Every structure is written in C-alpha cells, then in structure tokens.
Coordinates of N, CA, C and O and ligand atoms in Angstrom, one line a residue:
M18 N 120.2 92.1 72.6 CA 119.2 92.0 73.7 C 118.0 92.9 73.5 O 118.1 94.0 73.0
P19 N 116.8 92.4 73.9 CA 115.6 93.2 73.6 C 115.6 94.5 74.5 O 116.2 94.5 75.6
Q20 N 114.8 95.5 74.1 CA 114.7 96.7 74.9 C 113.9 96.4 76.2 O 113.1 95.5 76.3
N21 N 114.2 97.3 77.2 CA 113.4 97.2 78.4 C 112.0 97.6 78.2 O 111.7 98.3 77.2
I22 N 111.1 97.2 79.1 CA 109.8 97.8 79.2 C 109.7 98.6 80.5 O 110.0 98.0 81.6
V23 N 109.4 99.8 80.4 CA 109.5 100.7 81.6 C 108.0 101.2 81.9 O 107.3 101.7 81.1
L24 N 107.7 100.9 83.2 CA 106.3 101.3 83.7 C 106.4 102.4 84.6 O 107.2 102.4 85.6
I25 N 105.6 103.5 84.3 CA 105.5 104.6 85.3 C 104.1 104.8 85.6 O 103.1 104.3 85.0
G26 N 103.9 105.6 86.7 CA 102.5 106.0 87.1 C 102.4 106.2 88.6 O 103.4 105.9 89.3
M27 N 101.3 106.7 89.0 CA 101.1 107.0 90.4 C 101.2 105.8 91.3 O 100.9 104.7 90.9
M28 N 101.6 106.0 92.6 CA 101.7 104.9 93.5 C 100.3 104.2 93.6 O 99.3 104.9 93.5
G29 N 100.3 102.9 93.6 CA 99.1 102.2 93.7 C 98.4 101.9 92.3 O 97.3 101.3 92.3
C30 N 98.9 102.4 91.2 CA 98.2 102.2 90.0 C 98.4 100.8 89.4 O 97.7 100.4 88.5
G31 N 99.3 100.0 90.0 CA 99.5 98.6 89.6 C 100.8 98.3 88.9 O 100.9 97.2 88.2
K32 N 101.8 99.1 89.0 CA 103.0 98.9 88.3 C 103.7 97.5 88.6 O 104.1 96.8 87.8
T33 N 103.7 97.2 89.9 CA 104.3 96.0 90.3 C 103.5 94.8 89.9 O 104.1 93.8 89.4
T34 N 102.2 94.9 90.0 CA 101.3 93.7 89.5 C 101.4 93.5 88.0 O 101.7 92.4 87.5
V35 N 101.3 94.6 87.3 CA 101.4 94.5 85.8 C 102.8 94.1 85.4 O 103.0 93.3 84.5
G36 N 103.8 94.6 86.1 CA 105.2 94.3 85.9 C 105.4 92.8 86.1 O 106.1 92.1 85.3
T37 N 104.8 92.2 87.1 CA 105.0 90.8 87.4 C 104.3 90.0 86.3 O 104.9 88.9 85.8
L38 N 103.2 90.4 85.8 CA 102.5 89.7 84.7 C 103.3 89.8 83.4 O 103.5 88.8 82.7
L39 N 103.9 90.9 83.2 CA 104.8 91.1 81.9 C 106.0 90.2 82.1 O 106.5 89.6 81.1
A40 N 106.6 90.2 83.3 CA 107.8 89.4 83.5 C 107.5 87.9 83.1 O 108.3 87.3 82.5
R41 N 106.4 87.5 83.6 CA 106.0 86.1 83.3 C 105.7 85.9 81.8 O 106.1 84.9 81.2
R42 N 105.0 86.9 81.3 CA 104.6 86.7 79.8 C 105.8 86.7 78.9 O 105.9 85.9 78.0
F43 N 106.9 87.5 79.2 CA 108.0 87.6 78.3 C 109.2 86.8 78.9 O 110.3 86.8 78.3
N44 N 109.0 86.2 80.0 CA 110.1 85.4 80.7 C 111.3 86.3 80.9 O 112.4 85.9 80.5
R45 N 111.1 87.4 81.5 CA 112.2 88.4 81.7 C 112.2 88.8 83.2 O 111.2 88.7 83.9
P46 N 113.3 89.3 83.7 CA 113.4 89.7 85.1 C 112.6 91.0 85.4 O 112.6 91.9 84.5
L47 N 112.0 91.1 86.5 CA 111.3 92.3 86.9 C 112.3 93.1 87.8 O 112.8 92.6 88.8
A48 N 112.5 94.4 87.5 CA 113.3 95.2 88.3 C 112.3 96.3 88.9 O 111.9 97.2 88.2
D49 N 111.9 96.1 90.1 CA 111.0 97.0 90.8 C 111.9 97.9 91.6 O 112.6 97.5 92.5
T50 N 111.9 99.2 91.3 CA 112.9 100.1 91.9 C 112.8 100.2 93.4 O 113.8 100.2 94.1
D51 N 111.5 100.3 93.9 CA 111.3 100.3 95.4 C 111.9 99.1 96.0 O 112.6 99.2 97.0
T52 N 111.6 97.9 95.5 CA 112.0 96.7 96.1 C 113.5 96.6 96.0 O 114.2 96.2 97.0
L53 N 114.2 97.0 94.9 CA 115.6 96.9 94.8 C 116.3 97.8 95.8 O 117.3 97.5 96.5
I54 N 115.7 99.0 96.0 CA 116.3 100.0 96.9 C 116.1 99.4 98.4 O 117.1 99.4 99.1
E55 N 115.0 98.8 98.6 CA 114.8 98.3 100.0 C 115.8 97.1 100.3 O 116.4 97.0 101.3
Q56 N 115.9 96.3 99.2 CA 116.8 95.1 99.4 C 118.3 95.6 99.7 O 119.0 95.1 100.5
R57 N 118.7 96.6 98.9 CA 120.1 97.1 99.0 C 120.3 97.9 100.2 O 121.4 97.8 100.8
Q58 N 119.3 98.6 100.7 CA 119.5 99.4 101.9 C 119.2 98.6 103.1 O 119.5 99.1 104.2
G59 N 118.5 97.5 103.0 CA 118.1 96.7 104.1 C 117.1 97.5 105.0 O 117.1 97.4 106.2
C60 N 116.3 98.2 104.3 CA 115.5 99.2 105.0 C 114.2 99.5 104.2 O 114.3 99.6 102.9
A61 N 113.1 99.7 104.8 CA 111.8 100.0 104.0 C 111.9 101.4 103.5 O 112.5 102.3 104.1
V62 N 111.2 101.6 102.3 CA 111.1 103.0 101.7 C 110.6 103.9 102.8 O 111.1 105.1 103.0
R63 N 109.6 103.5 103.5 CA 109.0 104.4 104.6 C 110.1 104.9 105.6 O 110.1 106.0 105.9
D64 N 111.0 103.9 105.9 CA 112.0 104.3 106.9 C 113.1 105.2 106.3 O 113.7 106.0 107.0
I65 N 113.4 104.9 105.0 CA 114.4 105.8 104.4 C 113.9 107.2 104.3 O 114.6 108.2 104.7
F66 N 112.6 107.4 104.0 CA 112.0 108.7 104.0 C 112.1 109.3 105.4 O 112.5 110.5 105.6
Q67 N 111.7 108.5 106.4 CA 111.6 109.0 107.8 C 113.0 109.4 108.3 O 113.2 110.4 108.9
N68 N 114.0 108.5 108.1 CA 115.3 108.7 108.7 C 116.2 109.6 107.9 O 117.1 110.2 108.5
C69 N 116.1 109.5 106.6 CA 117.1 110.2 105.8 C 116.5 111.3 104.9 O 117.2 112.1 104.2
G70 N 115.2 111.3 104.7 CA 114.5 112.3 103.9 C 114.3 111.9 102.5 O 114.9 111.0 102.0
E71 N 113.4 112.6 101.9 CA 113.0 112.3 100.5 C 114.2 112.5 99.5 O 114.4 111.7 98.6
A72 N 115.0 113.6 99.8 CA 116.1 113.9 98.8 C 117.1 112.7 98.8 O 117.6 112.3 97.7
H73 N 117.3 112.1 99.9 CA 118.2 110.9 99.9 C 117.6 109.8 99.2 O 118.3 109.1 98.4
F74 N 116.3 109.5 99.4 CA 115.6 108.5 98.6 C 115.8 108.7 97.1 O 116.1 107.8 96.3
R75 N 115.6 110.0 96.7 CA 115.6 110.3 95.3 C 117.0 110.1 94.7 O 117.2 109.7 93.6
S76 N 118.0 110.3 95.5 CA 119.4 110.1 95.0 C 119.7 108.6 94.9 O 120.4 108.1 94.0
L77 N 119.1 107.8 95.8 CA 119.2 106.3 95.6 C 118.5 105.8 94.4 O 119.0 105.0 93.6
E78 N 117.4 106.4 94.1 CA 116.6 106.1 92.9 C 117.4 106.4 91.7 O 117.5 105.6 90.7
L79 N 118.0 107.6 91.7 CA 118.8 108.1 90.5 C 119.9 107.1 90.2 O 120.2 106.7 89.1
E80 N 120.6 106.8 91.3 CA 121.8 105.8 91.1 C 121.3 104.5 90.5 O 121.9 104.0 89.6
L81 N 120.2 104.0 91.0 CA 119.6 102.8 90.5 C 119.2 102.9 89.0 O 119.5 102.0 88.2
C82 N 118.6 104.0 88.7 CA 118.2 104.2 87.3 C 119.3 104.2 86.3 O 119.2 103.6 85.2
R83 N 120.4 104.8 86.8 CA 121.6 104.8 85.9 C 122.1 103.4 85.6 O 122.5 103.0 84.5
E84 N 122.0 102.5 86.7 CA 122.5 101.2 86.6 C 121.5 100.4 85.7 O 121.9 99.7 84.7
L85 N 120.2 100.5 85.9 CA 119.2 99.7 85.2 C 119.2 100.1 83.7 O 118.9 99.3 82.8
S86 N 119.4 101.4 83.4 CA 119.3 101.8 82.0 C 120.5 101.3 81.2 O 120.4 101.3 80.0
G87 N 121.5 100.8 81.9 CA 122.6 100.2 81.1 C 122.3 98.7 80.8 O 123.2 98.0 80.2
Q88 N 121.2 98.2 81.3 CA 120.9 96.8 81.1 C 119.7 96.7 80.0 O 119.0 97.7 79.8
R89 N 119.5 95.6 79.5 CA 118.4 95.4 78.5 C 117.7 94.1 78.9 O 118.2 93.2 79.6
G90 N 116.4 94.0 78.4 CA 115.6 92.8 78.6 C 114.9 92.8 79.9 O 114.4 91.8 80.4
L91 N 114.9 94.0 80.6 CA 114.2 94.0 81.9 C 112.8 94.6 81.8 O 112.5 95.3 80.9
I92 N 112.0 94.2 82.7 CA 110.7 94.9 83.0 C 111.0 95.8 84.2 O 111.3 95.3 85.3
V93 N 110.9 97.1 84.0 CA 111.3 98.1 85.0 C 110.0 98.7 85.6 O 109.3 99.4 84.9
A94 N 109.7 98.4 86.8 CA 108.5 99.0 87.5 C 109.1 100.2 88.4 O 109.8 99.9 89.3
C95 N 108.8 101.4 88.0 CA 109.4 102.6 88.6 C 108.6 103.0 89.8 O 107.3 103.0 89.7
G96 N 109.2 103.5 90.9 CA 108.5 104.2 91.9 C 107.7 105.4 91.3 O 108.2 106.0 90.3
G97 N 106.6 105.7 92.0 CA 105.7 106.7 91.4 C 106.3 108.1 91.2 O 105.9 108.8 90.2
G98 N 107.3 108.4 92.0 CA 107.9 109.8 91.9 C 109.2 109.8 91.0 O 109.8 110.8 90.9
L99 N 109.5 108.7 90.5 CA 110.8 108.6 89.8 C 110.9 109.6 88.6 O 112.0 110.2 88.4
P100 N 109.8 109.8 87.8 CA 109.9 110.8 86.7 C 110.0 112.2 87.2 O 110.1 113.1 86.4
L101 N 110.0 112.5 88.5 CA 110.2 113.8 89.0 C 111.5 114.4 88.6 O 111.7 115.6 88.5
R102 N 112.5 113.5 88.4 CA 113.8 113.9 88.1 C 114.2 113.5 86.7 O 114.3 112.3 86.4
D103 N 114.4 114.5 85.8 CA 114.7 114.1 84.4 C 115.9 113.2 84.3 O 115.9 112.3 83.5
E104 N 116.9 113.4 85.2 CA 118.1 112.6 85.1 C 117.9 111.2 85.4 O 118.6 110.3 85.1
A105 N 116.8 110.9 86.1 CA 116.4 109.5 86.5 C 115.7 108.8 85.4 O 116.0 107.7 84.9
I106 N 114.6 109.5 84.9 CA 113.8 108.8 83.9 C 114.4 108.9 82.5 O 114.1 107.9 81.7
A107 N 115.1 109.9 82.1 CA 115.6 110.1 80.8 C 116.5 108.8 80.3 O 116.2 108.3 79.2
P108 N 117.4 108.4 81.1 CA 118.2 107.2 80.7 C 117.3 105.9 80.6 O 117.6 105.1 79.7
L109 N 116.3 105.8 81.4 CA 115.5 104.7 81.4 C 114.7 104.7 80.1 O 114.5 103.7 79.4
K110 N 114.2 105.9 79.7 CA 113.5 106.0 78.4 C 114.3 105.6 77.2 O 113.8 105.1 76.3
E111 N 115.6 105.9 77.3 CA 116.5 105.5 76.2 C 116.7 103.9 76.2 O 117.1 103.4 75.2
S112 N 116.4 103.3 77.3 CA 116.6 101.8 77.4 C 115.4 101.0 76.9 O 115.5 99.8 76.7
G113 N 114.2 101.7 76.6 CA 113.1 101.0 76.1 C 111.8 101.9 76.3 O 111.8 102.9 76.9
P114 N 110.7 101.4 75.6 CA 109.5 102.2 75.7 C 108.9 102.4 77.1 O 109.0 101.5 77.9
V115 N 108.3 103.6 77.3 CA 107.8 103.9 78.6 C 106.3 103.8 78.5 O 105.6 104.5 77.7
F116 N 105.7 103.1 79.4 CA 104.2 102.9 79.5 C 103.7 103.6 80.8 O 104.1 103.2 81.9
W117 N 102.8 104.5 80.6 CA 102.2 105.2 81.8 C 100.9 104.4 82.1 O 99.9 104.4 81.3
L118 N 100.8 103.8 83.3 CA 99.6 103.1 83.8 C 98.7 104.2 84.4 O 99.0 104.6 85.5
D119 N 97.7 104.6 83.7 CA 96.9 105.7 84.1 C 95.6 105.2 84.7 O 94.7 104.8 84.0
R120 N 95.6 105.1 86.1 CA 94.4 104.6 86.8 C 93.7 105.8 87.5 O 94.4 106.7 87.9
D121 N 92.4 105.7 87.5 CA 91.6 106.8 88.2 C 92.2 107.0 89.6 O 92.3 106.1 90.4
P122 N 92.6 108.3 89.9 CA 93.3 108.5 91.2 C 92.4 108.3 92.4 O 92.9 107.9 93.4
G123 N 91.1 108.6 92.3 CA 90.2 108.3 93.4 C 90.1 106.9 93.7 O 90.2 106.4 94.9
E124 N 89.9 106.1 92.7 CA 89.8 104.6 92.8 C 91.2 104.1 93.4 O 91.2 103.2 94.2
T125 N 92.3 104.7 92.9 CA 93.6 104.2 93.3 C 93.7 104.5 94.8 O 94.1 103.6 95.6
Y126 N 93.4 105.7 95.3 CA 93.5 106.0 96.7 C 92.6 105.1 97.5 O 93.1 104.6 98.6
D127 N 91.4 104.9 97.1 CA 90.5 104.1 97.9 C 90.9 102.7 98.1 O 90.5 102.0 99.0
S128 N 91.8 102.2 97.1 CA 92.2 100.8 97.3 C 93.7 100.7 97.7 O 94.3 99.6 97.8
L129 N 94.3 101.9 98.1 CA 95.7 101.9 98.4 C 96.0 101.5 99.8 O 95.3 101.9 100.7
D130 N 97.1 100.8 100.0 CA 97.6 100.5 101.3 C 98.6 101.7 101.6 O 99.7 101.7 101.1
V131 N 98.1 102.6 102.3 CA 98.9 103.9 102.5 C 100.0 103.7 103.5 O 101.0 104.5 103.6
S132 N 100.0 102.5 104.3 CA 100.9 102.4 105.4 C 102.4 102.5 105.0 O 103.2 103.1 105.7
G133 N 102.8 101.9 103.9 CA 104.2 101.9 103.5 C 104.5 103.0 102.5 O 105.6 103.1 101.9
R134 N 103.6 104.0 102.4 CA 103.8 105.0 101.4 C 103.8 106.4 102.0 O 102.7 107.0 102.3
P135 N 105.0 106.9 102.2 CA 105.1 108.2 103.0 C 104.4 109.4 102.3 O 104.0 110.3 103.0
L136 N 104.3 109.3 101.0 CA 103.7 110.5 100.3 C 102.2 110.3 100.1 O 101.5 111.1 99.4
A137 N 101.6 109.3 100.8 CA 100.1 109.2 100.8 C 99.5 109.3 102.1 O 98.5 108.7 102.4
Q138 N 100.2 110.0 103.0 CA 99.8 110.1 104.4 C 98.8 111.3 104.6 O 98.4 111.5 105.8
S139 N 98.6 112.2 103.6 CA 97.9 113.4 103.9 C 96.5 113.4 103.4 O 95.9 114.5 103.2
G140 N 95.9 112.3 103.2 CA 94.5 112.2 102.8 C 94.3 112.2 101.3 O 95.2 112.3 100.5
R141 N 93.0 112.0 101.0 CA 92.5 111.7 99.6 C 92.7 113.0 98.8 O 93.2 112.9 97.6
D142 N 92.4 114.2 99.3 CA 92.5 115.4 98.5 C 93.9 115.7 98.1 O 94.2 116.0 96.9
D143 N 94.8 115.5 99.0 CA 96.2 115.7 98.7 C 96.7 114.7 97.7 O 97.5 115.1 96.8
F144 N 96.2 113.4 97.8 CA 96.6 112.4 96.8 C 96.1 112.8 95.4 O 96.8 112.7 94.4
L145 N 94.9 113.3 95.3 CA 94.3 113.7 94.0 C 95.1 114.9 93.4 O 95.3 115.0 92.2
R146 N 95.4 115.8 94.3 CA 96.2 117.0 93.8 C 97.6 116.5 93.3 O 98.1 117.0 92.3
R147 N 98.2 115.6 94.1 CA 99.5 115.1 93.6 C 99.4 114.5 92.3 O 100.3 114.7 91.4
Y148 N 98.3 113.7 92.1 CA 98.1 113.1 90.8 C 98.0 114.1 89.7 O 98.7 114.1 88.7
Q149 N 97.2 115.2 89.9 CA 97.0 116.2 88.9 C 98.3 116.9 88.6 O 98.6 117.2 87.5
N150 N 99.1 117.1 89.6 CA 100.4 117.8 89.4 C 101.4 116.9 88.6 O 102.2 117.5 87.9
R151 N 101.2 115.6 88.7 CA 102.1 114.8 88.0 C 101.7 114.4 86.6 O 102.5 113.9 85.8
V152 N 100.4 114.6 86.3 CA 99.9 114.2 85.0 C 100.8 114.7 83.9 O 101.2 113.9 83.0
P153 N 101.2 116.0 83.9 CA 102.0 116.5 82.7 C 103.3 115.8 82.6 O 103.9 115.6 81.5
L154 N 103.8 115.4 83.8 CA 105.1 114.7 83.8 C 105.0 113.3 83.3 O 105.8 112.9 82.4
Y155 N 104.0 112.6 83.7 CA 103.8 111.2 83.2 C 103.5 111.3 81.7 O 104.0 110.5 80.9
R156 N 102.7 112.3 81.3 CA 102.4 112.4 79.9 C 103.6 112.7 79.1 O 103.8 112.1 78.0
R157 N 104.5 113.5 79.6 CA 105.7 113.9 78.9 C 106.6 112.8 78.6 O 107.2 112.7 77.6
W158 N 106.7 111.9 79.6 CA 107.7 110.8 79.5 C 107.1 109.5 78.8 O 107.9 108.7 78.4
A159 N 105.8 109.4 78.8 CA 105.2 108.2 78.3 C 105.3 108.1 76.8 O 105.0 109.1 76.1
D160 N 105.7 106.9 76.3 CA 105.5 106.6 74.9 C 104.1 106.1 74.6 O 103.5 106.3 73.5
Y161 N 103.5 105.5 75.6 CA 102.1 105.0 75.5 C 101.4 105.2 76.8 O 102.0 105.0 77.9
I162 N 100.1 105.6 76.7 CA 99.3 105.7 77.9 C 98.3 104.5 78.0 O 97.6 104.3 77.0
I163 N 98.4 103.8 79.1 CA 97.6 102.6 79.2 C 96.5 102.9 80.3 O 96.8 103.0 81.5
P164 N 95.3 102.9 79.9 CA 94.2 103.1 80.8 C 94.0 101.8 81.7 O 94.1 100.7 81.1
C165 N 93.9 102.0 83.0 CA 93.9 100.8 83.8 C 92.5 100.4 84.4 O 92.5 99.6 85.3
G166 N 91.5 101.0 83.8 CA 90.1 100.7 84.4 C 89.7 99.2 84.3 O 88.9 98.7 85.0
G167 N 90.3 98.5 83.3 CA 90.0 97.1 83.1 C 90.8 96.1 84.0 O 90.7 94.9 83.9
G168 N 91.7 96.7 84.9 CA 92.4 95.8 85.7 C 93.8 95.5 85.2 O 94.1 95.8 84.0
P169 N 94.7 94.9 86.0 CA 96.1 94.6 85.7 C 96.2 93.7 84.5 O 97.1 93.9 83.7
Q170 N 95.4 92.6 84.4 CA 95.6 91.7 83.3 C 95.3 92.3 82.0 O 96.1 92.1 81.0
A171 N 94.3 93.2 81.9 CA 94.0 93.8 80.7 C 95.1 94.8 80.3 O 95.5 94.9 79.1
A172 N 95.6 95.5 81.3 CA 96.7 96.5 81.1 C 97.9 95.7 80.6 O 98.6 96.1 79.6
S173 N 98.2 94.6 81.2 CA 99.4 93.8 80.8 C 99.2 93.3 79.4 O 100.2 93.3 78.6
D174 N 98.0 92.8 79.1 CA 97.8 92.3 77.7 C 98.0 93.4 76.6 O 98.6 93.1 75.6
L175 N 97.5 94.6 77.0 CA 97.6 95.7 76.0 C 99.1 96.0 75.8 O 99.6 96.2 74.7
I176 N 99.9 96.1 76.9 CA 101.3 96.4 76.8 C 102.0 95.3 76.0 O 102.8 95.6 75.1
S177 N 101.6 94.0 76.3 CA 102.3 92.9 75.5 C 102.0 93.0 74.0 O 102.9 92.8 73.2
T178 N 100.8 93.4 73.7 CA 100.4 93.5 72.3 C 101.2 94.6 71.6 O 101.9 94.4 70.6
I179 N 101.3 95.8 72.3 CA 102.0 96.9 71.7 C 103.5 96.5 71.6 O 104.1 96.7 70.5
Y180 N 104.0 96.0 72.6 CA 105.5 95.7 72.6 C 105.8 94.7 71.6 O 106.8 94.8 70.8
S181 N 105.0 93.6 71.5 CA 105.3 92.6 70.5 C 105.2 93.1 69.1 O 106.0 92.7 68.3
E182 N 104.2 93.9 68.9 CA 104.0 94.4 67.5 C 105.0 95.5 67.1 O 105.5 95.5 66.0
V183 N 105.3 96.4 68.0 CA 106.2 97.5 67.6 C 107.6 97.3 67.9 O 108.5 97.7 67.2
F184 N 107.9 96.6 69.0 CA 109.4 96.5 69.4 C 110.0 95.1 69.2 O 111.2 94.9 69.4
Q185 N 109.1 94.1 68.9 CA 109.7 92.8 68.6 C 109.1 92.3 67.3 O 108.4 91.3 67.2
P186 N 109.4 93.0 66.2 CA 108.8 92.6 64.9 C 109.2 91.2 64.5 O 110.2 90.7 64.8
Ligands
LIG210 C1 106.6 107.4 95.6 C2 106.0 106.2 95.3 C3 106.5 105.0 95.9 C4 107.9 105.1 96.5 C5 107.9 106.3 97.4 C6 107.6 107.6 96.7 C7 106.1 108.7 94.9 O1 106.5 103.9 94.9 O2 108.8 105.2 95.5 O3 107.0 106.1 98.5 O4 106.7 109.7 95.0 O5 105.0 108.6 94.3 P1 105.1 103.2 94.4 O6 104.7 104.0 93.2 O7 105.6 101.9 94.0 O8 104.2 103.2 95.5

C-alpha cells in the first residue's frame, strides 16, 4: 500500500480543501481528523471544547492518530493543533510524508470562519501569536513546507508533484 500523505498547518490554511483535491487526484480516501472526531462523537468540535475541554479533545485526537497511522493510502488532514502532542504526530509521520501548508497568518485570519473554531475566538493578534508559537512545531514535523500564497490548487499540484516523484517512483 502507498504511504499516507499528511497535511499539517494552522487552522484555516486550507488542509481540508487541499486534502480534498489530493484525494481526488490520487483517488484515495480523505481522513479529516476534525470531521472524523465530530462524526464519531456526534458532536461539533466547538461543543467538545465547550463541554469537555481542550484536553479531552486532544485525547480523542491522539486516539484517532494511532488508528490512522496504522493505515496506508490515506490523505490525512490534521486539525491545526494536532502536532502539539508528539505522541499524536510522530506515528502519523511514520505513516507518510508530512506537508506543512504555510499560509500567511493575517490573510488566514481575515478569511477564517471563526464560528466553529474555539481557539480563534480571541481576535487577530492572538491568532498571529498562536501562529508564531506554532511555527517551530510545524517546521519540526514537516518533511516539506508548502507556501500557500497561490491558493489550494497550486498547493495541491506542488504536493502531487513531490509525492509522485519522491514517493511513487
Ligand atoms: C485547532 C484547529 C481545529 C480543531 C480545533 C483546534 C487548533 O482544526 O482541531 O478547533 O488547535 O489549531 P482546523 O485546523 O481544521 O481548523
């Protein structure tokens, strides 16, 4: 089975959109961690944060990562904070190359639907700070950094090219 393609990056950077394009391009299933958690819990991420707290959400994320990292041939779109825990991102990295979708954080915030995102409720400055705090983390786990200024199709095309050339010789 081919290796997974793992997408990381800040909320709103386009992981789900790019993941959908890649899933179509490679005819593979998309595993979007937020969507899978919501489906399994029957509850929106926003409500999990509100009712059970962030720590509980992170443990659901961790459990899911362990499961997905045992599979191959997936496009995995990770929640933005998933690499906060080494135990969550490390097994996924072993399952396939990690691509960091690096989109300008100001542009990201300005186009973000903050309503379903509990960690984007404290305004633009807080969002920019959170991005800066996470940069070292995203950089540490990324095999490739994909600049997203050209939009999701361009990002998807670049990932497709890299993946096809390096991982599907
Ligand atoms: C989070 C990002 C969200 C979601 C949760 C926490 C984060 O996913 O997992 O709200 O910590 O950055 P998206 O990146 O898909 O918005």
